[in-house]
XYZ file of C-alpha atoms in Angstrom:
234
model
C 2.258 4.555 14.442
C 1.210 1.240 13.298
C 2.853 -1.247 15.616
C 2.858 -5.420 14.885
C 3.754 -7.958 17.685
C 4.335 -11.342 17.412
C 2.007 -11.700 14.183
C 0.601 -14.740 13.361
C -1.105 -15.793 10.113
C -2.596 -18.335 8.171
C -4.595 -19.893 5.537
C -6.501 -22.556 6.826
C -3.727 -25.214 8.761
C -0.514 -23.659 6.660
C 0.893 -20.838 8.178
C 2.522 -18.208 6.394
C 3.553 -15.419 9.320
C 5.288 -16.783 11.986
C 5.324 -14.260 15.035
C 6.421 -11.260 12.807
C 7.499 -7.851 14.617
C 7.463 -4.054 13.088
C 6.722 -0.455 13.543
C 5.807 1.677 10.647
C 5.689 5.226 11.748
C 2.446 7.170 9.737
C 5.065 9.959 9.011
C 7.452 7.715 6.929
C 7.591 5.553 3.787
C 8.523 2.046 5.141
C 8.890 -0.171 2.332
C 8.997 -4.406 2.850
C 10.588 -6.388 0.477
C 11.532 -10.121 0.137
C 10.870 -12.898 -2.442
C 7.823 -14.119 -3.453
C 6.062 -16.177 -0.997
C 7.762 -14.388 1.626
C 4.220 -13.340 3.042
C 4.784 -9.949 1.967
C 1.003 -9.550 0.853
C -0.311 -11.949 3.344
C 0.904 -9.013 6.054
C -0.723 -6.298 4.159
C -4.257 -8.320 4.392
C -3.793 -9.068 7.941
C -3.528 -5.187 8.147
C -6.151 -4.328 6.430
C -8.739 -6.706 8.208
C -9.412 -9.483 5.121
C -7.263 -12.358 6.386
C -9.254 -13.572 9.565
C -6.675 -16.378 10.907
C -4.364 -14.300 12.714
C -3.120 -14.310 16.333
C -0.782 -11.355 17.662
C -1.157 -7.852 17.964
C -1.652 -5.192 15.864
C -2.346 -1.774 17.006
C -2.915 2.311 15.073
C -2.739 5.096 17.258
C -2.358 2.737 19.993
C -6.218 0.992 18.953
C -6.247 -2.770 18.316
C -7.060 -3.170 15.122
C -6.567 -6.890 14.786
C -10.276 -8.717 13.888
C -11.757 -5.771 12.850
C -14.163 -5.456 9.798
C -11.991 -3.951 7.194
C -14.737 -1.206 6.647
C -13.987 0.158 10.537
C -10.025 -0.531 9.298
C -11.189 1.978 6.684
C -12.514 4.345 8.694
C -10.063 4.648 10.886
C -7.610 5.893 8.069
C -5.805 2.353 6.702
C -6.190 2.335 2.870
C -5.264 -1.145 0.899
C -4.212 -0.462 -2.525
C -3.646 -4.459 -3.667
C -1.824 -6.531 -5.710
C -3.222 -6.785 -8.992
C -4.946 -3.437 -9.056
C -8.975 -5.056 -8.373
C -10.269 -1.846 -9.907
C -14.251 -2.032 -10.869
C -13.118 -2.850 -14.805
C -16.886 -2.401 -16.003
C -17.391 0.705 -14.073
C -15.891 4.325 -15.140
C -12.488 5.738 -13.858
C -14.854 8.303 -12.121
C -16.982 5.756 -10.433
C -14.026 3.498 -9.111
C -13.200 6.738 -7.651
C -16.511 7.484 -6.420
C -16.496 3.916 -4.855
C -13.085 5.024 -3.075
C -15.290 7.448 -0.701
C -18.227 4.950 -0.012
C -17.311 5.457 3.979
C -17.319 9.121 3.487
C -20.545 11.929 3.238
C -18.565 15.266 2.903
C -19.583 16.123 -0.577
C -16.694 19.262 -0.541
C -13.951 16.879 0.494
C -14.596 14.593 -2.177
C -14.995 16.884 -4.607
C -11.815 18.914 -3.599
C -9.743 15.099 -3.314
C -11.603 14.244 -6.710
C -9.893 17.190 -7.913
C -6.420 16.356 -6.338
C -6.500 12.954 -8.114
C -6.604 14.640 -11.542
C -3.888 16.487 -10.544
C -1.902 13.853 -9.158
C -2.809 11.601 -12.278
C -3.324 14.113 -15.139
C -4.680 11.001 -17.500
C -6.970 10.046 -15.714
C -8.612 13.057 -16.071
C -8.387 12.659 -19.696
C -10.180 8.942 -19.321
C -12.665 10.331 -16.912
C -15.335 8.734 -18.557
C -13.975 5.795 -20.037
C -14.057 2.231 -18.899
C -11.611 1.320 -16.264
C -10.928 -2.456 -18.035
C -10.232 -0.710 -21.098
C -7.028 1.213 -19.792
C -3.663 0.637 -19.646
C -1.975 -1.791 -16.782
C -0.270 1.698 -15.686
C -3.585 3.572 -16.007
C -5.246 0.976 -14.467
C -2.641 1.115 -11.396
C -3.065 4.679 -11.576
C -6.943 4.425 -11.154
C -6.499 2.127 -8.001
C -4.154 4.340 -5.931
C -6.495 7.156 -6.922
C -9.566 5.054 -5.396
C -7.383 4.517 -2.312
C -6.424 8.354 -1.967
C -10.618 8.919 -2.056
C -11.194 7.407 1.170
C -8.595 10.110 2.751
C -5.825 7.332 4.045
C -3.861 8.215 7.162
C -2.029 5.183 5.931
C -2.044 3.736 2.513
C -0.692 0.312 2.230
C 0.666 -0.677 -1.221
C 1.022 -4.079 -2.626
C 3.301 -3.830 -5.812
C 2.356 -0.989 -7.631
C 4.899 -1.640 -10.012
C 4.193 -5.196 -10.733
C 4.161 -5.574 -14.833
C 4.944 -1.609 -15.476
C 7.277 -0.425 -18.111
C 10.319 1.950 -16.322
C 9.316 5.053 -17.433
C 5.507 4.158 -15.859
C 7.222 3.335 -13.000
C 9.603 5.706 -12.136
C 6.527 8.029 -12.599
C 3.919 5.783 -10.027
C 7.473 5.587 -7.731
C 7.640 10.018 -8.034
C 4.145 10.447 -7.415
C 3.965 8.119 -4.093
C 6.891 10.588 -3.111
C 4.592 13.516 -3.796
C 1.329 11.815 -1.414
C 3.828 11.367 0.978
C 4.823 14.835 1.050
C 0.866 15.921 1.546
C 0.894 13.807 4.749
C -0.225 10.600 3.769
C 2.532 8.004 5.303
C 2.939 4.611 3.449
C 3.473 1.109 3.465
C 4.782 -0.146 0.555
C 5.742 -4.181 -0.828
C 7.795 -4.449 -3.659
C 9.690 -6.739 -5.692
C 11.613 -3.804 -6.997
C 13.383 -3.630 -4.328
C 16.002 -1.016 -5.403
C 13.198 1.562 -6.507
C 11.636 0.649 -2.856
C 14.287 1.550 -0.912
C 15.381 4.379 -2.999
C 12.071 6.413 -1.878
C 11.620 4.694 1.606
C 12.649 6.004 4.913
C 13.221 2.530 6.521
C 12.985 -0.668 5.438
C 12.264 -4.772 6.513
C 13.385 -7.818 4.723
C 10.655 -10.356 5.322
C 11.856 -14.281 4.270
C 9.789 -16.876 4.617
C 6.755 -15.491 6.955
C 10.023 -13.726 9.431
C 11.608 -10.568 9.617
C 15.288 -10.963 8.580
C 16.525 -7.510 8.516
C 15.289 -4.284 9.495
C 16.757 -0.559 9.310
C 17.143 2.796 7.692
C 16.585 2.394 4.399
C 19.910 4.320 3.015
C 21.510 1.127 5.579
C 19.769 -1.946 3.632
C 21.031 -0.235 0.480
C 24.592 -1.043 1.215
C 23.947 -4.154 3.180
C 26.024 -6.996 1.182
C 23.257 -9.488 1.863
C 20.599 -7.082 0.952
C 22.280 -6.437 -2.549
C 23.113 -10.133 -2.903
C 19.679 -11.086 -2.287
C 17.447 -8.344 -4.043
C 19.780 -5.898 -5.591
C 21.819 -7.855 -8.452
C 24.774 -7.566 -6.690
């Protein structure tokens, strides 16, 4: 369980969270959606240790994690996959993956996950060599939750995967979260696509303007009227 209280967060004097409250159970796809600016990715960074301004509580297996290095964040199973992708672009798809197990000295295990990321992503296999910058945006987001998967997440926190995909790449990136999830991996997710979100979540939080607004089963925000007003067209 990954448990936030009272979350705080800023850059420099402007604060962005103001005293935000959730539980994301490590056996569930929680998805968090909300507009932009809503400080949607400002929560994942808290998370994962890169945003040092904080004040509150945030806990994983009942261990403050709050001012931690985000190596130790790492190692304790939290995975950031951000916005944007930040793969290695002038390194190899194989050696952004290799750099996804930097924490880790079990050569089997990261040959055997190595071999579940081809699987998982069948083109990347086929690009194994090639030069991350020179892929695809969907490749490229491909590559990145790959890297994340390499570091063996308990938790992998994702920060619009689908941001500038075409449908089809989508629905497939949106199918294979669905299969990590089944393998044991639970998952954080921020999205702008807000219907696709909720469609594969468990539960759900609308986040507006640093606060939590809503929060519930995800089947629940689905048919909320201002949930569909808001995010949903309708």
């Amino acid at each position: 369980m990954l448990r936030i209280e009272g979350l705080k967060a800023s850059y420099g004097h402007l604060e962005v969270l103001h005293g935000v409250s959730l539980e994301v159970p490590g056996d569930r796809i929680t998805c968090l959606i909300g507009a932009n600016g809503a400080g949607k990715s400002t929560l994942l960074k808290t998370i994962s240790g890169l945003l040092r301004h904080v004040q509150g509580g945030v806990s994983w297996e009942d261990v403050p994690i709050l001012h931690r290095p985000a190596p130790w964040i790492v190692g304790r199973g939290i995975v950031h996959v951000p916005e944007g992708r930040r793969i290695f672009p002038r390194m190899t798809v194989d050696e952004n993956l290799a750099l996804g197990a930097f924490l880790r000295n079990d050569a089997d295990g990261i040959a055997r996950d190595r071999k579940r990321c081809f699987e998982l992503f069948p083109r990347l296999a086929e690009r194994i060599g090639q030069v991350a910058g020179t892929l695809s945006g969907g490749e490229q987001q491909m590559v990145a939750i790959a890297r994340g998967l390499m570091a063996r997440p308990k938790l992998l926190l994702l920060d619009e995967p689908s941001l500038g995909l075409a449908p089809l790449l989508v629905t497939e990136i949106f199918r294979t979260l669905e299969q990590i999830h089944s393998e044991g991996v639970g998952i954080l997710l921020v999205e702008q696509n807000a219907f696709a979100a909720l469609s594969i979540a468990h539960q759900g939080y609308v986040l507006e303007t640093g606060r939590v607004a809503l929060g519930g089963q995800a089947r629940d925000l689905l048919a909320d009227e201002r949930v569909r007003a808001a995010y949903l067209g309708g």
